[in-house]
């Protein structure tokens, strides 16, 4: 059977392209690792108080890791979640011939380049594709690099990040159907995948046009946004775009909820929280150097930033209006999740769910 992605090559490429770690002594490294484990443990109590969600006994592993270990975990998770997509593509003879012609090494190198870039950006993650029970990943070199760059109080910043990631752990363990919901939506994207060569060429042409505009730095100043949602959104069929809209709304909720929690703790817990939030917001807006901004657009990371902002505003507005317990009606079922339109208009969700 044709293999579309050489996952071993992807991991090797990512590790080769991953940036080097910040300079730390052995003592400093041990101190960072120990404090992050303690912060992750402390965060659980604060998340429970702020969310009113009842997490079952924690079975997800907490791992303080370096960038190469993050690459291995996410390459494994991507391989698992993309398996149905690869199976469908390879079942199509025309796509199979493409795979035979260009080989899995090209796609493996491309996936590796993406993972290599992201390995230097991700601070923490609750990953639940590689391991069914999930794992809380804290990428120590990236945390150290950011706290130095922004001149943050390390202990405060580390707990702040842990609050965000532990909130995700609570969401996906206290609310049992969320993980399956994500898997079902990925399945819906696979079902809507159009392998017709003519249609695929048309979407690739549109993507190439958007890519050219992004490289030239055009778009925002010419009446539109370049690559909204990244290349995935440009390549998607109309059916897939409908699924992507649902996924976007869902991710806005889970990211916005975590953003709300990390910024809602009492000042006695994180004394410098206001400074962290302010400096982090400036960092997000700047987005790094031009190449960094381009890659973020291609990967849809600009859309991810909007999910944080829009989702957090939605959560704050709903909790301010109806309180935490009535906000938690959002986790009742798939039907009570907000739509993309309701994320922008919280009162519509309140009227629908709490009529």
Short mmCIF file of C-alpha atoms in Angstrom, two decimals:
data_model
loop_
_atom_site.label_atom_id
_atom_site.label_comp_id
_atom_site.label_asym_id
_atom_site.label_seq_id
_atom_site.Cartn_x
_atom_site.Cartn_y
_atom_site.Cartn_z
CA UNK A 1 0.00 0.00 0.00
CA UNK A 2 1.22 3.51 -0.83
CA UNK A 3 2.45 5.47 2.16
CA UNK A 4 1.81 9.19 1.91
CA UNK A 5 3.83 10.36 4.92
CA UNK A 6 7.16 9.03 6.16
CA UNK A 7 6.60 9.72 9.85
CA UNK A 8 10.10 8.67 10.91
CA UNK A 9 11.56 11.18 8.44
CA UNK A 10 9.09 13.80 9.70
CA UNK A 11 10.36 13.39 13.26
CA UNK A 12 14.02 13.44 12.19
CA UNK A 13 13.49 16.53 10.04
CA UNK A 14 11.65 18.33 12.84
CA UNK A 15 14.44 17.62 15.30
CA UNK A 16 17.05 18.86 12.84
CA UNK A 17 15.11 22.11 12.26
CA UNK A 18 14.08 22.64 15.88
CA UNK A 19 15.84 25.66 17.44
CA UNK A 20 18.52 25.12 20.03
CA UNK A 21 17.57 25.43 23.71
CA UNK A 22 18.38 28.49 25.82
CA UNK A 23 21.61 28.30 27.79
CA UNK A 24 20.98 27.01 31.32
CA UNK A 25 23.14 25.29 33.89
CA UNK A 26 22.36 21.81 35.15
CA UNK A 27 21.16 23.34 38.42
CA UNK A 28 18.88 25.81 36.60
CA UNK A 29 17.43 23.05 34.44
CA UNK A 30 16.63 20.89 37.47
CA UNK A 31 15.05 23.89 39.21
CA UNK A 32 12.81 24.63 36.20
CA UNK A 33 11.67 21.02 35.90
CA UNK A 34 10.89 20.71 39.60
CA UNK A 35 8.99 23.98 39.75
CA UNK A 36 6.90 23.12 36.67
CA UNK A 37 5.79 19.82 38.20
CA UNK A 38 4.84 21.67 41.39
CA UNK A 39 3.01 24.39 39.43
CA UNK A 40 1.00 21.81 37.48
CA UNK A 41 -0.04 20.20 40.76
CA UNK A 42 -0.97 23.55 42.35
CA UNK A 43 -2.92 24.63 39.30
CA UNK A 44 -5.47 21.84 39.72
CA UNK A 45 -6.89 23.38 42.90
CA UNK A 46 -7.29 26.84 41.37
CA UNK A 47 -8.86 25.46 38.18
CA UNK A 48 -11.43 23.51 40.21
CA UNK A 49 -12.35 26.63 42.21
CA UNK A 50 -12.75 28.81 39.12
CA UNK A 51 -14.50 26.37 36.79
CA UNK A 52 -16.73 24.39 39.22
CA UNK A 53 -15.91 21.33 37.10
CA UNK A 54 -15.32 18.04 38.89
CA UNK A 55 -12.27 16.32 37.48
CA UNK A 56 -12.04 12.55 38.07
CA UNK A 57 -8.86 11.14 39.62
CA UNK A 58 -6.05 12.31 37.34
CA UNK A 59 -4.75 9.55 35.08
CA UNK A 60 -3.15 11.78 32.42
CA UNK A 61 0.63 11.90 32.77
CA UNK A 62 2.28 15.27 33.40
CA UNK A 63 5.55 15.54 31.49
CA UNK A 64 8.08 18.36 31.60
CA UNK A 65 9.94 17.85 28.35
CA UNK A 66 12.36 19.36 25.86
CA UNK A 67 11.57 20.12 22.23
CA UNK A 68 12.55 16.78 20.72
CA UNK A 69 10.23 14.91 23.10
CA UNK A 70 7.41 17.30 22.12
CA UNK A 71 8.07 16.45 18.47
CA UNK A 72 7.87 12.71 19.18
CA UNK A 73 4.59 13.08 21.07
CA UNK A 74 2.96 15.20 18.38
CA UNK A 75 4.27 13.17 15.46
CA UNK A 76 2.65 10.15 17.13
CA UNK A 77 -0.58 12.05 17.71
CA UNK A 78 -0.70 13.37 14.13
CA UNK A 79 -0.03 9.90 12.75
CA UNK A 80 -2.95 8.51 14.73
CA UNK A 81 -5.43 11.27 13.91
CA UNK A 82 -4.49 11.48 10.22
CA UNK A 83 -4.66 7.72 9.62
CA UNK A 84 -8.26 7.82 8.28
CA UNK A 85 -7.37 10.72 5.96
CA UNK A 86 -4.32 8.86 4.62
CA UNK A 87 -6.39 5.70 4.14
CA UNK A 88 -8.99 7.57 2.11
CA UNK A 89 -6.38 9.32 -0.03
CA UNK A 90 -4.44 6.15 -0.76
CA UNK A 91 -7.65 4.34 -1.69
CA UNK A 92 -8.02 6.80 -4.58
CA UNK A 93 -5.91 5.57 -7.51
CA UNK A 94 -5.02 9.06 -8.77
CA UNK A 95 -3.79 10.12 -5.33
CA UNK A 96 -2.01 6.80 -4.98
CA UNK A 97 -0.11 7.48 -8.22
CA UNK A 98 0.81 10.93 -6.86
CA UNK A 99 2.19 9.25 -3.75
CA UNK A 100 4.20 6.80 -5.85
CA UNK A 101 5.57 9.59 -8.03
CA UNK A 102 6.61 12.01 -5.30
CA UNK A 103 6.99 9.55 -2.46
CA UNK A 104 6.31 9.76 1.23
CA UNK A 105 9.64 11.42 1.92
CA UNK A 106 8.52 14.75 0.46
CA UNK A 107 5.41 14.87 2.64
CA UNK A 108 7.39 13.58 5.60
CA UNK A 109 9.89 16.41 5.21
CA UNK A 110 7.05 18.94 4.93
CA UNK A 111 5.35 17.68 8.09
CA UNK A 112 8.73 17.69 9.80
CA UNK A 113 9.31 21.33 8.86
CA UNK A 114 5.99 22.27 10.44
CA UNK A 115 6.70 20.32 13.63
CA UNK A 116 10.21 21.78 13.81
CA UNK A 117 8.84 25.31 13.64
CA UNK A 118 6.12 24.67 16.21
CA UNK A 119 8.52 22.94 18.61
CA UNK A 120 10.10 26.30 19.34
CA UNK A 121 6.74 28.03 19.95
CA UNK A 122 4.56 25.76 22.09
CA UNK A 123 4.73 26.44 25.83
CA UNK A 124 2.37 23.71 26.98
CA UNK A 125 -0.25 21.36 25.61
CA UNK A 126 -2.81 18.83 26.74
CA UNK A 127 -2.29 16.15 24.08
CA UNK A 128 -4.91 13.41 23.81
CA UNK A 129 -4.37 11.81 20.40
CA UNK A 130 -1.11 9.95 21.05
CA UNK A 131 -2.34 8.51 24.37
CA UNK A 132 -6.06 7.82 25.01
CA UNK A 133 -5.71 9.01 28.63
CA UNK A 134 -4.03 12.20 27.49
CA UNK A 135 -0.80 13.79 28.63
CA UNK A 136 -0.02 17.26 29.94
CA UNK A 137 3.12 18.47 28.17
CA UNK A 138 5.16 21.43 29.44
CA UNK A 139 7.99 22.44 27.10
CA UNK A 140 10.62 23.74 29.50
CA UNK A 141 13.05 25.37 27.00
CA UNK A 142 10.26 27.44 25.44
CA UNK A 143 8.98 28.59 28.83
CA UNK A 144 12.46 29.68 29.86
CA UNK A 145 13.03 31.46 26.54
CA UNK A 146 9.78 33.44 26.79
CA UNK A 147 10.13 34.40 30.46
CA UNK A 148 13.61 35.73 29.70
CA UNK A 149 12.50 37.56 26.57
CA UNK A 150 9.58 39.25 28.32
CA UNK A 151 11.45 39.70 31.63
CA UNK A 152 8.77 37.91 33.64
CA UNK A 153 8.87 36.56 37.17
CA UNK A 154 9.59 32.87 36.43
CA UNK A 155 7.50 31.29 39.22
CA UNK A 156 4.47 33.42 38.34
CA UNK A 157 4.76 32.78 34.60
CA UNK A 158 5.16 29.03 35.03
CA UNK A 159 2.05 28.77 37.20
CA UNK A 160 0.16 31.03 34.75
CA UNK A 161 0.92 28.67 31.85
CA UNK A 162 0.09 25.61 33.97
CA UNK A 163 -3.33 27.08 34.81
CA UNK A 164 -4.12 27.23 31.09
CA UNK A 165 -2.99 23.69 30.30
CA UNK A 166 -4.54 22.13 33.43
CA UNK A 167 -7.84 23.77 32.46
CA UNK A 168 -7.65 21.84 29.18
CA UNK A 169 -6.95 18.65 31.10
CA UNK A 170 -10.00 19.28 33.29
CA UNK A 171 -12.17 20.05 30.26
CA UNK A 172 -11.31 16.81 28.48
CA UNK A 173 -11.49 14.58 31.57
CA UNK A 174 -14.37 16.11 33.52
CA UNK A 175 -16.48 16.36 30.35
CA UNK A 176 -16.28 12.85 29.00
CA UNK A 177 -17.69 13.41 25.52
CA UNK A 178 -15.36 16.22 24.44
CA UNK A 179 -12.54 13.99 23.17
CA UNK A 180 -14.92 11.88 21.10
CA UNK A 181 -16.52 15.05 19.78
CA UNK A 182 -13.15 16.19 18.43
CA UNK A 183 -12.52 12.77 16.88
CA UNK A 184 -15.98 12.83 15.27
CA UNK A 185 -15.35 16.26 13.78
CA UNK A 186 -12.05 15.05 12.34
CA UNK A 187 -14.00 12.10 10.93
CA UNK A 188 -16.47 14.53 9.37
CA UNK A 189 -13.59 16.38 7.71
CA UNK A 190 -12.34 13.06 6.33
CA UNK A 191 -15.79 12.11 5.02
CA UNK A 192 -16.04 15.45 3.22
CA UNK A 193 -12.62 15.05 1.63
CA UNK A 194 -12.86 15.48 -2.14
CA UNK A 195 -10.18 13.48 -3.98
CA UNK A 196 -11.31 14.56 -7.46
CA UNK A 197 -8.08 15.70 -9.20
CA UNK A 198 -9.73 18.62 -11.03
CA UNK A 199 -11.30 20.00 -7.87
CA UNK A 200 -8.07 19.49 -5.94
CA UNK A 201 -6.08 21.36 -8.62
CA UNK A 202 -8.56 24.25 -8.43
CA UNK A 203 -8.18 24.54 -4.66
CA UNK A 204 -4.39 24.21 -4.92
CA UNK A 205 -4.42 27.09 -7.44
CA UNK A 206 -6.43 29.23 -5.01
CA UNK A 207 -4.05 28.31 -2.20
CA UNK A 208 -1.03 29.21 -4.35
CA UNK A 209 -2.59 32.60 -5.11
CA UNK A 210 -3.18 33.27 -1.40
CA UNK A 211 0.34 32.07 -0.61
CA UNK A 212 1.80 34.51 -3.14
CA UNK A 213 -0.13 37.38 -1.53
CA UNK A 214 1.09 36.32 1.90
CA UNK A 215 4.72 36.26 0.72
CA UNK A 216 4.31 39.75 -0.77
CA UNK A 217 2.75 40.94 2.49
CA UNK A 218 -0.52 41.86 0.82
CA UNK A 219 -4.04 41.22 2.01
CA UNK A 220 -4.85 43.10 5.18
CA UNK A 221 -4.14 46.43 3.46
CA UNK A 222 -5.88 45.44 0.24
CA UNK A 223 -9.43 44.81 1.41
CA UNK A 224 -9.08 41.36 2.92
CA UNK A 225 -7.15 39.01 5.15
CA UNK A 226 -4.48 36.70 3.80
CA UNK A 227 -5.06 33.01 4.45
CA UNK A 228 -7.77 33.28 7.11
CA UNK A 229 -7.52 29.97 8.94
CA UNK A 230 -4.31 29.02 7.12
CA UNK A 231 -3.86 26.87 4.03
CA UNK A 232 -6.24 24.24 5.42
CA UNK A 233 -9.19 26.62 5.10
CA UNK A 234 -8.23 27.58 1.54
CA UNK A 235 -7.89 23.93 0.47
CA UNK A 236 -11.14 22.86 2.15
CA UNK A 237 -14.27 21.93 0.23
CA UNK A 238 -17.53 23.79 1.08
CA UNK A 239 -18.57 20.81 3.23
CA UNK A 240 -15.26 20.87 5.06
CA UNK A 241 -15.54 24.62 5.65
CA UNK A 242 -18.82 24.02 7.49
CA UNK A 243 -17.03 21.51 9.74
CA UNK A 244 -14.10 23.92 10.17
CA UNK A 245 -16.54 26.61 11.32
CA UNK A 246 -17.87 24.24 13.98
CA UNK A 247 -14.35 23.27 15.03
CA UNK A 248 -13.34 26.94 15.14
CA UNK A 249 -16.25 27.76 17.46
CA UNK A 250 -15.46 24.74 19.65
CA UNK A 251 -11.78 25.65 19.91
CA UNK A 252 -12.69 29.25 20.70
CA UNK A 253 -14.68 27.98 23.68
CA UNK A 254 -12.04 25.61 25.08
CA UNK A 255 -9.19 28.08 24.49
CA UNK A 256 -11.20 31.05 25.71
CA UNK A 257 -12.26 29.14 28.83
CA UNK A 258 -8.61 28.33 29.63
CA UNK A 259 -7.62 31.94 28.92
CA UNK A 260 -10.37 33.14 31.27
CA UNK A 261 -9.17 30.86 34.08
CA UNK A 262 -5.49 31.79 33.84
CA UNK A 263 -6.36 35.48 34.07
CA UNK A 264 -9.10 35.16 36.72
CA UNK A 265 -6.97 33.91 39.60
CA UNK A 266 -6.63 36.14 42.64
CA UNK A 267 -3.64 38.48 42.68
CA UNK A 268 -2.38 36.69 45.79
CA UNK A 269 -1.87 33.57 43.64
CA UNK A 270 0.03 35.27 40.79
CA UNK A 271 1.06 38.76 41.94
CA UNK A 272 2.45 39.75 38.51
CA UNK A 273 -0.46 38.32 36.49
CA UNK A 274 -1.47 41.70 35.04
CA UNK A 275 2.06 42.35 33.76
CA UNK A 276 2.27 38.85 32.28
CA UNK A 277 -1.04 39.24 30.48
CA UNK A 278 -0.09 42.66 29.11
CA UNK A 279 3.36 41.64 27.85
CA UNK A 280 2.04 38.40 26.39
CA UNK A 281 -0.68 40.30 24.50
CA UNK A 282 1.95 42.62 23.00
CA UNK A 283 4.06 39.60 22.00
CA UNK A 284 1.10 38.00 20.23
CA UNK A 285 0.32 41.19 18.32
CA UNK A 286 3.91 41.63 17.14
CA UNK A 287 4.10 38.02 15.97
CA UNK A 288 7.87 37.86 15.53
CA UNK A 289 9.95 38.53 12.41
CA UNK A 290 8.42 38.60 8.88
CA UNK A 291 9.23 34.93 8.17
CA UNK A 292 7.75 33.96 11.51
CA UNK A 293 4.55 35.87 10.71
CA UNK A 294 4.31 34.23 7.29
CA UNK A 295 4.66 30.75 8.75
CA UNK A 296 2.03 31.57 11.36
CA UNK A 297 -0.38 32.60 8.59
CA UNK A 298 0.30 29.45 6.59
CA UNK A 299 -0.28 27.25 9.63
CA UNK A 300 -3.40 29.09 10.74
CA UNK A 301 -1.78 30.30 13.96
CA UNK A 302 -3.19 33.79 13.41
CA UNK A 303 -6.63 32.18 13.59
CA UNK A 304 -5.51 30.44 16.78
CA UNK A 305 -4.71 33.82 18.33
CA UNK A 306 -8.18 35.07 17.43
CA UNK A 307 -9.64 31.98 19.11
CA UNK A 308 -7.92 33.01 22.35
CA UNK A 309 -9.17 36.58 22.10
CA UNK A 310 -12.71 35.94 20.83
CA UNK A 311 -13.23 32.89 23.03
CA UNK A 312 -12.04 34.66 26.15
CA UNK A 313 -14.36 37.60 25.44
CA UNK A 314 -17.27 35.17 24.96
CA UNK A 315 -16.57 33.32 28.22
CA UNK A 316 -16.16 36.53 30.22
CA UNK A 317 -19.39 37.96 28.83
CA UNK A 318 -21.43 34.85 29.57
CA UNK A 319 -20.03 34.36 33.08
CA UNK A 320 -20.59 38.03 33.87
CA UNK A 321 -24.23 37.70 32.77
CA UNK A 322 -25.26 34.28 34.12
CA UNK A 323 -22.45 33.07 36.40
CA UNK A 324 -20.08 30.09 36.26
CA UNK A 325 -22.63 27.35 36.92
CA UNK A 326 -24.98 28.48 34.16
CA UNK A 327 -22.02 28.97 31.84
CA UNK A 328 -21.22 25.29 32.43
CA UNK A 329 -24.43 24.41 30.60
CA UNK A 330 -22.19 24.81 27.57
CA UNK A 331 -20.67 21.40 28.37
CA UNK A 332 -24.03 19.59 28.51
CA UNK A 333 -24.02 18.29 24.93
CA UNK A 334 -22.92 19.07 21.40
CA UNK A 335 -26.15 21.01 20.93
CA UNK A 336 -25.30 23.45 23.74
CA UNK A 337 -21.92 24.37 22.26
CA UNK A 338 -21.99 27.85 20.71
CA UNK A 339 -21.94 28.40 16.98
CA UNK A 340 -19.33 30.57 15.32
CA UNK A 341 -21.91 33.39 15.15
CA UNK A 342 -22.73 33.01 18.86
CA UNK A 343 -19.04 33.35 19.79
CA UNK A 344 -19.24 36.89 18.42
CA UNK A 345 -22.65 37.50 20.03
CA UNK A 346 -22.74 35.82 23.48
CA UNK A 347 -26.26 37.09 24.19
CA UNK A 348 -27.53 34.85 21.37
CA UNK A 349 -26.10 31.76 23.05
CA UNK A 350 -27.58 32.84 26.40
CA UNK A 351 -30.99 33.38 24.81
CA UNK A 352 -30.89 29.98 23.08
CA UNK A 353 -29.61 27.87 25.98
CA UNK A 354 -31.10 29.80 28.94
CA UNK A 355 -34.32 30.94 27.35
#
